[in-house]
Tab-separated table of N, CA and C in Angstrom:
chain	number	residue	atom	x	y	z
A	1	MET	N	32.683	10.768	-65.702
A	1	MET	CA	32.510	11.826	-65.317
A	1	MET	C	32.047	12.260	-63.879
A	2	HIS	N	32.561	13.516	-63.520
A	2	HIS	CA	31.942	13.271	-62.535
A	2	HIS	C	30.962	14.881	-62.398
A	3	LYS	N	30.502	15.276	-60.772
A	3	LYS	CA	29.973	16.659	-60.708
A	3	LYS	C	30.858	17.111	-59.615
A	4	ASN	N	30.145	18.179	-59.719
A	4	ASN	CA	31.056	19.132	-58.830
A	4	ASN	C	29.687	19.217	-57.556
A	5	ILE	N	30.308	18.549	-56.237
A	5	ILE	CA	29.310	18.414	-55.017
A	5	ILE	C	29.223	19.555	-54.341
A	6	GLY	N	30.266	20.849	-54.230
A	6	GLY	CA	29.760	22.083	-53.738
A	6	GLY	C	30.990	22.139	-52.289
A	7	ILE	N	32.023	21.202	-52.402
A	7	ILE	CA	32.965	21.365	-51.160
A	7	ILE	C	34.154	21.376	-51.526
A	8	ALA	N	35.195	22.214	-51.153
A	8	ALA	CA	36.357	23.199	-52.302
A	8	ALA	C	37.155	21.728	-51.210
A	9	ASP	N	38.309	22.028	-52.196
A	9	ASP	CA	39.836	20.605	-51.769
A	9	ASP	C	39.190	18.978	-51.096
A	10	VAL	N	38.531	18.765	-51.873
A	10	VAL	CA	38.088	17.547	-52.518
A	10	VAL	C	38.528	16.536	-53.906
A	11	SER	N	39.134	16.210	-53.820
A	11	SER	CA	39.106	15.342	-55.160
A	11	SER	C	38.543	14.498	-55.465
A	12	PRO	N	37.874	14.124	-56.708
A	12	PRO	CA	36.969	13.041	-56.611
A	12	PRO	C	37.440	11.457	-56.859
A	13	PRO	N	36.866	10.537	-56.895
A	13	PRO	CA	37.275	8.942	-57.080
A	13	PRO	C	37.879	8.762	-58.568
A	14	GLU	N	39.027	7.375	-58.890
A	14	GLU	CA	39.237	7.199	-59.979
A	14	GLU	C	38.570	6.246	-61.029
A	15	LYS	N	37.463	5.525	-60.048
A	15	LYS	CA	36.830	5.098	-60.312
A	15	LYS	C	35.329	4.979	-60.623
A	16	VAL	N	34.738	4.531	-61.408
A	16	VAL	CA	33.341	4.977	-61.870
A	16	VAL	C	32.453	4.162	-61.228
A	17	CYS	N	31.234	4.609	-61.052
A	17	CYS	CA	30.280	3.544	-60.277
A	17	CYS	C	28.969	3.914	-61.215
A	18	ASN	N	27.956	3.027	-61.216
A	18	ASN	CA	26.516	3.458	-61.464
A	18	ASN	C	25.643	3.508	-59.753
A	19	ASP	N	26.400	3.725	-59.124
A	19	ASP	CA	25.646	3.463	-57.934
A	19	ASP	C	24.210	5.094	-57.379
A	20	LYS	N	23.439	4.651	-57.505
A	20	LYS	CA	22.217	5.969	-57.540
A	20	LYS	C	22.667	6.761	-56.122
A	21	LYS	N	23.116	6.418	-55.047
A	21	LYS	CA	23.319	7.279	-54.109
A	21	LYS	C	25.190	7.458	-53.595
A	22	CYS	N	25.328	7.995	-54.942
A	22	CYS	CA	26.821	8.177	-54.775
A	22	CYS	C	27.352	9.793	-55.080
A	23	PRO	N	27.642	10.433	-54.427
A	23	PRO	CA	27.645	11.910	-54.173
A	23	PRO	C	28.109	12.093	-55.160
A	24	TRP	N	29.481	11.476	-55.834
A	24	TRP	CA	29.927	11.679	-57.777
A	24	TRP	C	29.208	11.214	-58.800
A	25	HIS	N	28.795	10.380	-58.487
A	25	HIS	CA	27.859	9.423	-59.721
A	25	HIS	C	27.083	9.439	-59.846
A	26	GLY	N	25.914	9.870	-58.879
A	26	GLY	CA	24.985	9.488	-58.571
A	26	GLY	C	23.768	10.952	-58.392
A	27	GLU	N	22.825	10.939	-57.697
A	27	GLU	CA	21.677	11.618	-57.736
A	27	GLU	C	21.659	12.167	-55.968
A	28	ILE	N	22.387	12.226	-55.240
A	28	ILE	CA	22.559	12.290	-53.967
A	28	ILE	C	23.205	13.846	-54.006
A	29	ARG	N	22.649	14.826	-53.522
A	29	ARG	CA	23.318	15.744	-52.946
A	29	ARG	C	23.842	16.027	-51.439
A	30	ILE	N	24.624	16.481	-51.034
A	30	ILE	CA	25.872	16.895	-50.417
A	30	ILE	C	25.234	18.120	-49.549
A	31	HIS	N	24.508	18.420	-48.185
A	31	HIS	CA	24.116	19.625	-47.524
A	31	HIS	C	24.353	19.691	-46.072
A	32	GLY	N	24.865	19.933	-45.311
A	32	GLY	CA	24.387	19.963	-43.796
A	32	GLY	C	25.755	19.523	-43.163
A	33	PHE	N	26.030	19.394	-42.901
A	33	PHE	CA	27.323	19.085	-41.413
A	33	PHE	C	28.314	18.043	-42.794
A	34	VAL	N	29.798	18.312	-42.677
A	34	VAL	CA	30.857	17.851	-43.180
A	34	VAL	C	31.393	18.014	-42.014
A	35	PHE	N	31.981	15.984	-41.974
A	35	PHE	CA	33.501	16.474	-40.757
A	35	PHE	C	33.654	15.052	-40.932
A	36	LYS	N	35.198	15.092	-40.312
A	36	LYS	CA	35.870	13.877	-40.706
A	36	LYS	C	35.667	12.557	-39.698
A	37	GLY	N	36.374	11.538	-39.168
A	37	GLY	CA	36.056	10.267	-38.996
A	37	GLY	C	36.716	9.373	-39.104
A	38	LYS	N	37.135	8.002	-37.607
A	38	LYS	CA	37.918	7.409	-38.518
A	38	LYS	C	36.746	5.834	-38.588
A	39	VAL	N	37.243	4.821	-39.913
A	39	VAL	CA	35.858	4.036	-40.075
A	39	VAL	C	36.274	2.592	-39.043
A	40	VAL	N	35.042	2.827	-38.371
A	40	VAL	CA	35.600	1.574	-37.568
A	40	VAL	C	35.100	0.581	-37.505
A	41	LYS	N	33.644	-0.206	-39.156
A	41	LYS	CA	33.439	-0.823	-39.243
A	41	LYS	C	32.455	-0.823	-40.590
A	42	ILE	N	32.942	-2.326	-41.114
A	42	ILE	CA	32.156	-2.042	-42.516
A	42	ILE	C	31.786	-3.282	-42.974
A	43	LYS	N	30.340	-2.974	-43.148
A	43	LYS	CA	29.642	-4.247	-43.269
A	43	LYS	C	28.544	-3.850	-44.282
A	44	TYR	N	28.470	-4.761	-45.844
A	44	TYR	CA	27.412	-4.436	-46.247
A	44	TYR	C	27.099	-2.885	-47.055
A	45	ARG	N	28.127	-2.953	-47.140
A	45	ARG	CA	28.632	-0.713	-47.926
A	45	ARG	C	27.904	0.324	-47.156
A	46	ILE	N	27.415	0.066	-45.956
A	46	ILE	CA	27.343	0.676	-44.691
A	46	ILE	C	29.070	0.707	-44.153
A	47	ALA	N	29.612	2.332	-43.605
A	47	ALA	CA	30.685	2.432	-42.512
A	47	ALA	C	30.154	2.914	-41.380
A	48	LYS	N	30.585	2.606	-40.262
A	48	LYS	CA	30.665	3.215	-39.209
A	48	LYS	C	31.668	3.764	-38.793
A	49	ILE	N	30.899	5.315	-38.694
A	49	ILE	CA	32.568	6.163	-38.338
A	49	ILE	C	32.641	6.642	-37.159
A	50	GLU	N	34.069	7.299	-36.660
A	50	GLU	CA	33.167	7.087	-34.831
A	50	GLU	C	34.481	8.688	-34.907
A	51	PHE	N	33.937	9.431	-34.113
A	51	PHE	CA	35.124	11.114	-34.228
A	51	PHE	C	34.583	11.472	-32.960
A	52	PRO	N	35.535	12.022	-32.386
A	52	PRO	CA	35.810	12.616	-31.390
A	52	PRO	C	34.702	13.724	-30.447
A	53	ARG	N	34.547	14.050	-29.722
A	53	ARG	CA	33.639	15.430	-29.752
A	53	ARG	C	33.496	15.947	-28.117
A	54	TYR	N	33.656	17.304	-27.605
A	54	TYR	CA	33.817	17.853	-26.171
A	54	TYR	C	32.938	18.568	-25.584
A	55	VAL	N	32.875	18.111	-24.269
A	55	VAL	CA	31.385	18.054	-23.780
A	55	VAL	C	32.094	19.081	-22.604
A	56	TYR	N	31.344	19.851	-22.506
A	56	TYR	CA	31.498	21.090	-21.246
A	56	TYR	C	31.099	20.405	-19.573
A	57	ILE	N	31.928	20.227	-18.495
A	57	ILE	CA	31.082	19.928	-17.408
A	57	ILE	C	31.608	21.321	-16.724
A	58	PRO	N	30.157	21.508	-16.439
A	58	PRO	CA	30.030	22.828	-15.457
A	58	PRO	C	30.535	22.785	-14.006
A	59	LYS	N	30.208	21.631	-13.301
A	59	LYS	CA	31.187	21.355	-11.843
A	59	LYS	C	32.095	21.483	-12.080
A	60	TYR	N	33.202	21.454	-12.825
A	60	TYR	CA	34.634	21.062	-13.060
A	60	TYR	C	34.969	22.112	-13.806
A	61	GLU	N	34.672	22.678	-14.551
A	61	GLU	CA	34.913	23.927	-15.824
A	61	GLU	C	35.949	23.325	-16.797
A	62	ARG	N	35.751	22.290	-16.823
A	62	ARG	CA	36.226	21.137	-18.081
A	62	ARG	C	36.093	20.566	-18.896
A	63	TYR	N	36.009	20.191	-20.388
A	63	TYR	CA	36.356	19.763	-21.442
A	63	TYR	C	36.741	17.946	-21.044
A	64	GLU	N	35.597	17.485	-21.428
A	64	GLU	CA	35.720	15.900	-21.264
A	64	GLU	C	35.475	15.631	-23.055
A	65	VAL	N	35.855	14.238	-23.632
A	65	VAL	CA	36.365	13.745	-24.361
A	65	VAL	C	35.397	12.420	-24.595
A	66	ARG	N	34.350	12.606	-25.227
A	66	ARG	CA	33.007	11.451	-25.769
A	66	ARG	C	32.946	11.518	-27.262
A	67	ARG	N	33.083	10.185	-27.445
A	67	ARG	CA	32.977	9.439	-28.845
A	67	ARG	C	31.644	9.516	-29.187
A	68	SER	N	31.313	10.011	-30.599
A	68	SER	CA	30.023	9.481	-31.134
A	68	SER	C	30.257	8.693	-32.302
A	69	ARG	N	29.379	8.014	-33.146
A	69	ARG	CA	29.653	6.587	-33.675
A	69	ARG	C	27.914	7.688	-34.874
A	70	ILE	N	28.558	7.211	-36.202
A	70	ILE	CA	27.714	7.512	-37.411
A	70	ILE	C	27.256	6.590	-38.360
A	71	LYS	N	26.335	5.795	-38.721
A	71	LYS	CA	26.438	4.710	-39.752
A	71	LYS	C	26.329	5.905	-40.984
A	72	ALA	N	27.563	5.697	-42.145
A	72	ALA	CA	26.791	6.592	-43.233
A	72	ALA	C	27.223	5.513	-44.932
A	73	TYR	N	26.734	5.491	-45.447
A	73	TYR	CA	26.792	4.854	-47.205
A	73	TYR	C	27.743	5.340	-47.377
A	74	LEU	N	28.478	3.888	-47.965
A	74	LEU	CA	29.637	3.616	-48.354
A	74	LEU	C	29.592	3.464	-50.662
A	75	PRO	N	30.296	4.538	-50.743
A	75	PRO	CA	29.835	4.141	-52.363
A	75	PRO	C	30.926	3.837	-52.878
A	76	SER	N	30.378	2.775	-53.705
A	76	SER	CA	31.266	1.218	-54.603
A	76	SER	C	32.688	1.912	-55.502
A	77	CYS	N	32.936	2.923	-55.428
A	77	CYS	CA	33.491	3.281	-56.557
A	77	CYS	C	34.753	4.292	-55.306
A	78	LEU	N	34.978	4.182	-54.357
A	78	LEU	CA	35.551	4.370	-53.217
A	78	LEU	C	36.480	3.176	-52.755
A	79	ASP	N	37.206	2.826	-52.461
A	79	ASP	CA	38.018	1.797	-51.896
A	79	ASP	C	38.496	2.505	-50.403
A	80	ILE	N	37.684	2.188	-49.661
A	80	ILE	CA	37.182	2.315	-48.157
A	80	ILE	C	37.845	0.984	-46.899
A	81	LYS	N	39.165	0.923	-46.163
A	81	LYS	CA	39.212	-0.085	-45.471
A	81	LYS	C	38.814	0.595	-43.669
A	82	GLU	N	38.908	-0.565	-42.741
A	82	GLU	CA	38.439	-0.349	-41.478
A	82	GLU	C	39.812	0.101	-41.203
A	83	GLY	N	39.747	1.817	-40.606
A	83	GLY	CA	40.865	2.212	-40.201
A	83	GLY	C	41.246	3.278	-40.740
A	84	ASP	N	41.051	3.735	-41.801
A	84	ASP	CA	40.891	4.615	-42.419
A	84	ASP	C	40.136	6.107	-41.983
A	85	THR	N	40.788	7.210	-42.045
A	85	THR	CA	40.279	8.444	-42.039
A	85	THR	C	39.045	9.378	-43.278
A	86	VAL	N	38.034	9.183	-43.396
A	86	VAL	CA	36.764	9.575	-44.387
A	86	VAL	C	36.477	11.339	-43.809
A	87	LEU	N	36.063	12.011	-44.907
A	87	LEU	CA	35.216	12.773	-45.271
A	87	LEU	C	34.055	12.281	-45.162
A	88	ILE	N	33.232	12.819	-44.315
A	88	ILE	CA	31.193	12.196	-44.492
A	88	ILE	C	30.475	13.675	-44.853
A	89	GLY	N	29.735	13.628	-45.219
A	89	GLY	CA	28.480	14.950	-45.170
A	89	GLY	C	27.258	14.156	-45.273
A	90	GLU	N	26.187	14.951	-44.593
A	90	GLU	CA	24.847	14.885	-44.287
A	90	GLU	C	24.491	15.238	-45.678
A	91	THR	N	22.878	14.207	-46.013
A	91	THR	CA	22.172	14.067	-47.045
A	91	THR	C	20.846	13.441	-46.822
A	92	ARG	N	20.383	13.761	-47.540
A	92	ARG	CA	18.888	12.878	-47.299
A	92	ARG	C	18.762	11.914	-46.266
A	93	PRO	N	17.842	11.356	-45.699
A	93	PRO	CA	17.409	10.189	-45.304
A	93	PRO	C	18.019	9.123	-46.063
A	94	LEU	N	18.494	8.297	-45.975
A	94	LEU	CA	19.266	7.177	-47.366
A	94	LEU	C	18.409	5.637	-46.768
A	95	SER	N	17.879	5.239	-45.998
A	95	SER	CA	17.415	4.450	-44.643
A	95	SER	C	17.243	5.109	-43.337
A	96	LYS	N	16.409	3.714	-42.499
A	96	LYS	CA	15.872	4.583	-40.973
A	96	LYS	C	17.027	5.050	-40.410
A	97	THR	N	18.010	4.248	-40.826
A	97	THR	CA	19.520	4.982	-39.723
A	97	THR	C	20.463	5.629	-39.976
A	98	ILE	N	20.514	5.681	-41.803
A	98	ILE	CA	21.827	6.733	-42.350
A	98	ILE	C	21.362	7.647	-43.393
A	99	ASN	N	21.699	8.877	-42.648
A	99	ASN	CA	21.644	9.641	-43.730
A	99	ASN	C	23.347	10.624	-43.911
A	100	PHE	N	24.245	10.236	-43.318
A	100	PHE	CA	25.349	10.411	-44.145
A	100	PHE	C	25.829	9.748	-45.077
A	101	VAL	N	26.977	9.954	-46.156
A	101	VAL	CA	27.347	9.805	-47.161
A	101	VAL	C	29.650	9.776	-47.159
A	102	VAL	N	29.876	8.342	-46.869
A	102	VAL	CA	30.767	9.230	-47.566
A	102	VAL	C	31.553	9.908	-48.571
A	103	ILE	N	32.368	10.736	-48.475
A	103	ILE	CA	32.253	11.445	-49.945
A	103	ILE	C	34.131	11.325	-50.129
A	104	ASN	N	35.111	11.045	-49.072
A	104	ASN	CA	37.126	11.072	-49.696
A	104	ASN	C	37.653	10.487	-48.411
A	105	LYS	N	38.597	9.910	-48.818
A	105	LYS	CA	39.381	9.287	-47.664
A	105	LYS	C	40.526	10.268	-47.750
A	106	ILE	N	40.724	10.285	-46.194
A	106	ILE	CA	41.475	11.785	-46.406
A	106	ILE	C	42.868	11.070	-46.273
C-alpha cells in the first residue's frame, strides 16, 4: 500500500519496500522544489542528478546554460539506472549533503 505524496500525475512504484526514507512507503514528506533531471551517477543508494539552468549575462544581454548537480536519496523500490530521467523532490535533510529524494522515473 502506498500513500498520496501530494504531487499530481505521478504513479506509485510497483515494488514495495520497507525503507523509512521512501516517500511512497516510508515517513518522508515532499515539500518545496520538485523538478526533473538526468541521473549521472549512482553509489550506495545515492543518485547524483544533473539539470540545466539558465543564467542571464547583463553585459551581452543573453542567457547562458549552466549545469547543476544535486545528490538525492534513491529508495529501494525504484529501479533507476544511470542515464535515466527522474523526478526529484525536496524533503527534510536526510544527511549532511542530501535534501532531495527520487520520486519517480520519467
